[in-house]
CSV table of C-alpha atoms in Angstrom, one decimal:
chain,number,residue,atom,x,y,z
F,25,MET,CA,-36.4,-25.4,8.6
F,26,LEU,CA,-34.7,-25.8,5.2
F,27,GLU,CA,-36.0,-23.4,3.5
F,28,ALA,CA,-35.4,-20.7,6.3
F,29,SER,CA,-31.5,-21.2,6.7
F,30,LEU,CA,-29.3,-18.6,5.7
F,31,ASP,CA,-26.9,-21.8,5.0
F,32,ALA,CA,-27.0,-23.7,2.3
F,33,ILE,CA,-27.9,-27.0,3.4
F,34,VAL,CA,-27.5,-30.2,1.2
F,35,ALA,CA,-27.8,-33.6,1.6
F,36,MET,CA,-27.2,-37.0,-0.6
F,37,ASP,CA,-27.7,-40.6,-0.3
F,38,HIS,CA,-25.1,-43.3,-0.2
F,39,GLU,CA,-24.2,-43.3,-4.1
F,40,GLY,CA,-23.4,-39.5,-3.8
F,41,ARG,CA,-26.3,-38.4,-5.4
F,42,VAL,CA,-28.2,-34.9,-4.3
F,43,VAL,CA,-31.6,-35.8,-2.7
F,44,GLU,CA,-32.4,-32.5,-1.0
F,45,TRP,CA,-31.1,-28.9,-1.2
F,46,ASN,CA,-32.7,-25.6,-0.1
F,47,ALA,CA,-32.8,-22.1,-1.0
F,48,ALA,CA,-29.8,-20.6,-0.3
F,49,ALA,CA,-28.0,-23.7,-1.9
F,50,GLU,CA,-29.9,-22.3,-5.0
F,51,SER,CA,-27.8,-18.7,-4.4
F,52,THR,CA,-24.9,-20.0,-3.1
F,53,PHE,CA,-23.8,-22.6,-5.7
F,54,GLY,CA,-26.1,-21.5,-8.8
F,55,TYR,CA,-28.2,-24.5,-9.7
F,56,THR,CA,-32.0,-24.6,-8.9
F,57,ARG,CA,-33.3,-27.5,-6.7
F,58,ASN,CA,-34.4,-29.2,-9.8
F,59,GLU,CA,-31.4,-29.0,-11.7
F,60,ALA,CA,-29.0,-30.5,-8.6
F,61,LEU,CA,-31.8,-33.1,-7.6
F,62,HIS,CA,-30.4,-36.7,-8.0
F,63,GLY,CA,-27.1,-35.2,-9.5
F,64,GLN,CA,-23.5,-36.3,-8.0
F,65,MET,CA,-22.6,-34.2,-5.3
F,66,GLY,CA,-19.3,-34.5,-6.1
F,67,ASP,CA,-19.8,-32.8,-9.5
F,68,LEU,CA,-22.1,-30.2,-8.6
F,69,ILE,CA,-20.0,-28.7,-5.9
F,70,VAL,CA,-16.4,-30.6,-5.2
F,71,PRO,CA,-13.3,-28.8,-7.5
F,72,PRO,CA,-12.1,-31.2,-9.9
F,73,GLU,CA,-9.1,-31.4,-8.1
F,74,LEU,CA,-10.8,-33.1,-4.9
F,75,ARG,CA,-14.0,-35.3,-6.9
F,76,GLU,CA,-11.6,-38.6,-6.6
F,77,ALA,CA,-11.0,-37.9,-2.9
F,78,HIS,CA,-14.3,-37.3,-2.2
F,79,ARG,CA,-15.8,-40.6,-3.9
F,80,LYS,CA,-12.9,-42.7,-2.5
F,81,GLY,CA,-14.2,-41.2,1.0
F,82,LEU,CA,-17.7,-42.2,0.5
F,83,ALA,CA,-17.0,-45.6,-0.8
F,84,ARG,CA,-14.2,-45.9,2.7
F,85,TYR,CA,-16.9,-45.3,4.9
F,86,LEU,CA,-20.0,-47.7,3.4
F,87,GLU,CA,-17.3,-50.1,3.7
F,88,THR,CA,-15.5,-49.4,7.1
F,89,GLY,CA,-17.7,-47.0,8.7
F,90,GLU,CA,-14.4,-45.0,8.8
F,91,ALA,CA,-14.9,-41.4,8.5
F,92,HIS,CA,-12.6,-38.4,8.6
F,93,VAL,CA,-14.5,-35.9,8.2
F,94,MET,CA,-17.9,-36.5,10.1
F,95,GLY,CA,-19.2,-33.9,12.4
F,96,LYS,CA,-16.1,-31.7,12.0
F,97,ARG,CA,-16.4,-28.4,11.1
F,98,LEU,CA,-14.3,-27.6,8.1
F,99,GLU,CA,-12.8,-25.3,5.7
F,100,MET,CA,-12.3,-26.1,1.8
F,101,PRO,CA,-13.1,-24.9,-1.7
F,102,ALA,CA,-16.2,-25.1,-3.3
F,103,ILE,CA,-16.9,-24.7,-7.0
F,104,ARG,CA,-20.4,-22.4,-8.5
F,105,LYS,CA,-21.9,-23.6,-11.3
F,106,ASP,CA,-19.9,-20.7,-13.4
F,107,GLY,CA,-16.7,-22.8,-12.3
F,108,THR,CA,-15.5,-20.2,-9.8
F,109,GLU,CA,-13.9,-21.7,-6.7
F,110,PHE,CA,-14.7,-20.0,-3.6
F,111,PRO,CA,-14.0,-20.8,0.1
F,112,VAL,CA,-16.3,-22.7,2.4
F,113,GLU,CA,-17.0,-23.8,6.4
F,114,LEU,CA,-18.4,-27.4,5.9
F,115,THR,CA,-20.4,-29.2,8.7
F,116,ILE,CA,-21.1,-33.0,7.3
F,117,THR,CA,-23.5,-35.6,9.8
F,118,ARG,CA,-25.0,-38.5,8.9
F,119,VAL,CA,-28.8,-38.6,8.9
F,120,GLY,CA,-29.7,-40.9,11.8
F,121,GLY,CA,-32.1,-44.1,11.3
F,122,ALA,CA,-31.8,-43.7,7.5
F,123,ASP,CA,-30.6,-47.2,5.5
F,124,PRO,CA,-29.1,-46.7,3.5
F,125,PRO,CA,-27.3,-43.9,4.7
F,126,LEU,CA,-27.9,-40.6,3.8
F,127,PHE,CA,-25.6,-37.3,4.3
F,128,MET,CA,-26.7,-34.2,5.1
F,129,GLY,CA,-24.0,-31.0,4.6
F,130,ASN,CA,-24.5,-27.5,5.9
F,131,LEU,CA,-22.1,-24.8,4.2
F,132,ARG,CA,-21.4,-21.3,4.4
F,133,ASP,CA,-19.6,-18.9,2.3
F,134,ILE,CA,-16.5,-17.8,4.0
F,135,THR,CA,-15.2,-15.5,0.9
F,136,ASP,CA,-15.8,-12.4,3.0
F,137,LEU,CA,-13.8,-13.6,6.2
F,138,LYS,CA,-11.1,-15.0,4.5
F,139,THR,CA,-10.7,-11.9,2.7
F,140,ALA,CA,-11.0,-9.7,6.2
F,141,GLU,CA,-8.3,-11.9,7.3
F,142,VAL,CA,-5.8,-11.5,4.7
F,143,LEU,CA,-6.3,-7.5,5.0
F,144,LEU,CA,-5.6,-7.8,8.5
F,145,ASP,CA,-2.8,-10.2,8.5
F,146,ARG,CA,-1.4,-7.4,5.1
F,147,ARG,CA,-2.1,-4.5,7.8
F,148,VAL,CA,-0.2,-5.8,10.4
F,149,GLY,CA,2.5,-6.6,8.1
F,150,GLN,CA,2.4,-3.0,6.9
F,151,GLN,CA,3.1,-1.4,10.2
F,152,LEU,CA,5.6,-3.9,11.5
F,153,ALA,CA,7.5,-3.2,8.3
F,154,THR,CA,6.8,0.6,9.3
F,155,ALA,CA,7.9,0.5,12.8
F,156,SER,CA,11.3,-1.4,11.4
F,157,LEU,CA,12.6,1.0,9.2
F,158,GLY,CA,11.5,3.8,11.5
F,159,GLY,CA,14.0,2.4,13.4
F,160,GLU,CA,16.8,1.8,11.5
F,161,ALA,CA,16.2,5.0,9.9
F,162,MET,CA,17.2,6.8,13.6
F,163,VAL,CA,20.5,4.9,13.4
F,164,ALA,CA,21.3,4.6,10.0
F,165,ALA,CA,24.9,6.5,8.2
F,166,THR,CA,23.0,8.2,5.5
F,167,VAL,CA,19.8,8.0,3.5
F,168,GLU,CA,21.4,5.6,0.9
F,169,GLU,CA,20.9,3.2,3.1
F,170,VAL,CA,17.8,3.9,4.9
F,171,ALA,CA,16.2,4.0,0.9
F,172,ALA,CA,17.6,0.4,0.7
F,173,ARG,CA,16.1,-1.0,3.5
F,174,ALA,CA,12.9,0.9,2.6
F,175,ALA,CA,12.9,-0.9,-0.6
F,176,GLN,CA,13.2,-3.9,1.0
F,177,LEU,CA,10.3,-3.7,3.6
F,178,GLY,CA,8.1,-1.9,1.2
F,179,SER,CA,8.2,-4.7,-0.6
F,180,ALA,CA,8.0,-7.5,1.6
F,181,GLY,CA,4.5,-4.8,3.0
F,182,LEU,CA,3.2,-5.2,-0.5
F,183,LEU,CA,3.2,-8.8,-0.6
F,184,GLY,CA,5.9,-9.0,-3.3
F,185,GLY,CA,5.0,-5.6,-4.9
F,186,ALA,CA,7.8,-3.9,-6.7
F,187,VAL,CA,9.5,-0.7,-4.6
F,188,ARG,CA,11.9,1.7,-6.4
F,189,ILE,CA,13.1,4.9,-4.1
F,190,TYR,CA,14.0,7.9,-6.3
F,191,GLY,CA,15.9,11.2,-5.1
F,192,PRO,CA,16.0,14.4,-6.4
F,193,GLY,CA,14.8,14.7,-10.7
F,194,ALA,CA,13.9,11.0,-10.5
F,195,HIS,CA,17.4,9.3,-10.3
F,196,ASP,CA,17.3,5.5,-8.4
F,197,LEU,CA,18.2,5.5,-4.9
F,198,ALA,CA,17.4,1.7,-4.7
F,199,ASP,CA,15.0,-0.7,-5.7
F,200,SER,CA,12.9,-3.9,-4.8
F,201,GLY,CA,11.1,-6.3,-7.1
F,202,ALA,CA,10.8,-4.0,-10.0
F,203,ASP,CA,12.2,-7.0,-12.8
F,204,ALA,CA,10.2,-5.9,-16.0
F,205,ASP,CA,11.2,-3.1,-18.3
F,206,GLU,CA,7.5,-1.6,-18.9
F,207,LEU,CA,6.7,-1.8,-15.1
F,208,ARG,CA,10.3,0.3,-13.9
F,209,ASP,CA,9.7,2.5,-16.9
F,210,ALA,CA,5.6,3.3,-15.5
F,211,LEU,CA,7.6,3.6,-11.7
F,212,ARG,CA,9.9,6.7,-13.0
F,213,ARG,CA,7.3,8.2,-14.7
F,214,ILE,CA,4.9,8.1,-12.0
F,215,ALA,CA,7.8,9.1,-9.3
F,216,ALA,CA,8.2,12.1,-11.7
F,217,ARG,CA,4.6,13.3,-11.6
F,218,ALA,CA,4.3,12.9,-7.9
F,219,ILE,CA,8.0,14.8,-7.2
F,220,ALA,CA,6.3,17.5,-9.7
F,221,GLU,CA,3.3,17.6,-8.8
F,222,ASP,CA,4.3,17.6,-5.1
F,223,GLU,CA,1.7,15.4,-3.9
F,224,THR,CA,0.5,11.3,-3.9
F,225,ALA,CA,0.1,10.3,-7.8
F,226,VAL,CA,-1.6,6.8,-8.5
F,227,GLY,CA,-2.0,5.2,-12.0
F,228,GLU,CA,-2.6,1.8,-14.1
F,229,VAL,CA,-0.4,-0.6,-16.0
F,230,GLU,CA,-2.6,-2.6,-18.0
F,231,ALA,CA,-2.0,-6.5,-17.8
F,232,SER,CA,0.4,-7.6,-21.3
F,233,ALA,CA,2.1,-10.9,-22.0
F,234,SER,CA,4.9,-10.8,-19.3
F,235,LEU,CA,2.9,-8.5,-16.7
F,236,ASP,CA,-0.4,-9.0,-14.8
F,237,ALA,CA,-2.6,-5.5,-14.8
F,238,GLN,CA,-0.8,-3.4,-11.7
F,239,ARG,CA,-1.9,-0.2,-9.5
F,240,LEU,CA,0.5,2.4,-9.3
F,241,ILE,CA,1.5,4.7,-6.2
F,242,ALA,CA,4.3,7.5,-5.9
F,243,THR,CA,4.3,9.7,-3.1
F,244,PRO,CA,6.8,12.5,-3.1
F,245,ILE,CA,9.5,12.8,-0.3
F,246,ILE,CA,9.1,16.5,1.5
F,247,GLY,CA,12.0,18.5,2.5
F,248,GLY,CA,11.8,21.7,4.0
F,249,ASP,CA,12.2,23.5,0.4
F,250,GLY,CA,10.5,20.5,-1.5
F,251,PRO,CA,10.3,17.6,-2.7
F,252,LEU,CA,13.8,15.8,-2.6
F,253,GLY,CA,12.1,12.5,-4.5
F,254,ALA,CA,9.7,10.1,-4.1
F,255,VAL,CA,8.8,6.7,-3.4
F,256,ALA,CA,6.9,4.7,-6.0
F,257,ALA,CA,5.3,1.3,-5.6
F,258,SER,CA,3.0,-1.1,-7.5
F,259,VAL,CA,1.1,-3.5,-6.4
F,260,PRO,CA,-1.1,-6.3,-8.3
F,261,ALA,CA,-4.8,-4.4,-9.4
F,262,ALA,CA,-6.6,-7.1,-8.3
F,263,SER,CA,-5.3,-7.4,-4.4
F,264,PHE,CA,-4.8,-3.6,-4.1
F,265,THR,CA,-6.5,-1.7,-1.0
F,266,GLU,CA,-6.1,1.4,0.6
F,267,SER,CA,-3.7,0.2,3.1
F,268,ASP,CA,-1.2,0.2,0.3
F,269,MET,CA,-1.6,4.1,-0.3
F,270,ALA,CA,-1.2,5.0,3.3
F,271,PHE,CA,1.7,2.2,4.0
F,272,VAL,CA,3.8,4.0,0.6
F,273,GLU,CA,3.0,7.3,2.2
F,274,SER,CA,4.3,5.9,5.9
F,275,ILE,CA,7.7,5.2,3.7
F,276,ALA,CA,8.0,8.5,2.2
F,277,ALA,CA,7.6,10.2,5.8
F,278,ILE,CA,10.5,8.1,7.0
F,279,LEU,CA,12.8,8.9,4.4
F,280,ALA,CA,11.9,12.9,4.5
F,281,GLY,CA,12.8,12.1,8.3
F,282,ALA,CA,16.5,10.8,7.5
F,283,SER,CA,17.1,13.3,5.1
F,284,VAL,CA,16.5,16.0,7.1
F,285,ARG,CA,18.4,14.2,10.4
F,286,SER,CA,21.3,13.8,7.7
F,287,ALA,CA,21.6,17.3,6.6
F,288,VAL,CA,21.5,18.4,10.2
F,289,PHE,CA,24.2,15.7,11.0
F,290,ALA,CA,26.3,17.4,8.1
F,291,GLU,CA,26.0,20.2,8.9
F,292,LEU,CA,26.9,19.9,12.6
F,293,GLN,CA,30.4,17.7,11.3
F,294,THR,CA,30.7,21.0,9.3
F,295,SER,CA,30.6,22.7,12.3
F,296,ARG,CA,32.9,20.6,14.4
F,297,GLU,CA,35.7,20.3,11.9
F,298,GLN,CA,35.6,24.2,11.4
F,299,LEU,CA,35.9,24.9,15.1
F,300,ASP,CA,38.8,22.1,15.5
F,301,VAL,CA,40.7,24.2,13.2
F,302,ILE,CA,39.9,27.0,15.3
F,303,PHE,CA,41.0,25.5,18.7
F,304,ARG,CA,44.0,23.5,17.7
F,305,ASN,CA,45.7,26.8,16.5
F,306,VAL,CA,45.1,28.8,20.0
F,307,ALA,CA,47.2,29.0,22.7
F,308,GLU,CA,44.6,28.2,25.6
F,309,ALA,CA,43.8,24.5,26.6
F,310,ILE,CA,40.3,23.9,25.9
F,311,THR,CA,38.6,21.0,26.5
F,312,ALA,CA,34.7,19.9,26.3
F,313,GLN,CA,33.3,17.1,29.1
F,314,THR,CA,29.8,15.3,28.5
F,315,ALA,CA,27.1,15.5,31.6
F,316,SER,CA,28.6,12.5,32.9
F,317,GLY,CA,32.5,14.5,33.0
F,318,GLU,CA,33.8,12.0,30.2
F,319,LEU,CA,36.1,13.9,28.6
F,320,ALA,CA,35.1,14.3,25.2
F,321,TYR,CA,36.8,17.0,23.1
F,322,ALA,CA,40.9,18.8,23.8
F,323,ASN,CA,43.1,20.7,21.6
F,324,ASP,CA,46.8,20.5,21.4
F,325,ALA,CA,47.2,22.9,23.8
F,326,ALA,CA,45.4,20.8,26.5
F,327,ALA,CA,47.0,18.0,25.7
F,328,ARG,CA,50.5,19.4,26.1
F,329,LEU,CA,49.4,21.2,29.0
F,330,THR,CA,48.6,17.6,30.2
F,331,GLY,CA,51.8,15.8,29.6
F,332,PHE,CA,50.8,14.1,26.3
F,333,ASP,CA,52.1,14.2,22.6
F,334,THR,CA,48.3,14.9,21.2
F,335,ALA,CA,44.7,15.5,21.8
F,336,GLU,CA,43.7,12.1,20.7
F,337,GLU,CA,46.1,10.4,23.3
F,338,LEU,CA,44.5,12.6,26.1
F,339,ILE,CA,40.9,11.8,24.9
């Protein structure tokens, strides 16, 4: 049964020495059975910072019978022969009838599970950030205002990665998290490339004394006549995922929509001002009402006709 188990099963005696080590333990921790047998369990698989607590816990149990971990399913770090740490799910039981006592440990490598949990949390955070930015963009007064929030929410969605927003000609609109000069320069270059090529660009920044290796992403902000700018971001290369690229592209799409709305609003405002000049200088009284009957516009002739000094007073 021990050899057929997919989980690492190890056992130690009352002095902390290994007395059982199955095939799954060999593949999980990197020690052969012969290497592990009679060695100290704490030295083999317990990270250095936890070894003293391991020894004290064993001594306390032998002296008092008090066990804080016995029979419970725990998540904790373990260490392999090559020194790498990884998360495990651990259950410790006492082997019945053994005197002095023997302890059996069932360990399962949960690296993939923890990685999946982190990725899920990250994707949910990015979706929430995108939804929040989209809502704010609908009511924002200016594109610059949307860009500032895009940089903030983008950086948060990338777990502190740098995000810079550029307008036409790759001039700065907003940024968050790009503190190193070499990173700012790299982001500007890849943003210019995305604008010139009119498509998402990716790149790398190698590790240096002041900066870990970074994955770079830049996506153009597309308007009706071509790129209006770009969103550029950096993510530590070790934690980059494909969802990060989709997240940056979503930010660019929201900014593109905000740019179009801003242009439309500007045109409407210009048209309104032009009509206002015309209507104010005609002799006829002119008013406009909303669908609910509320007065939305009146010229000066309408104000005089109804006994008001100005159109503003009438409205």
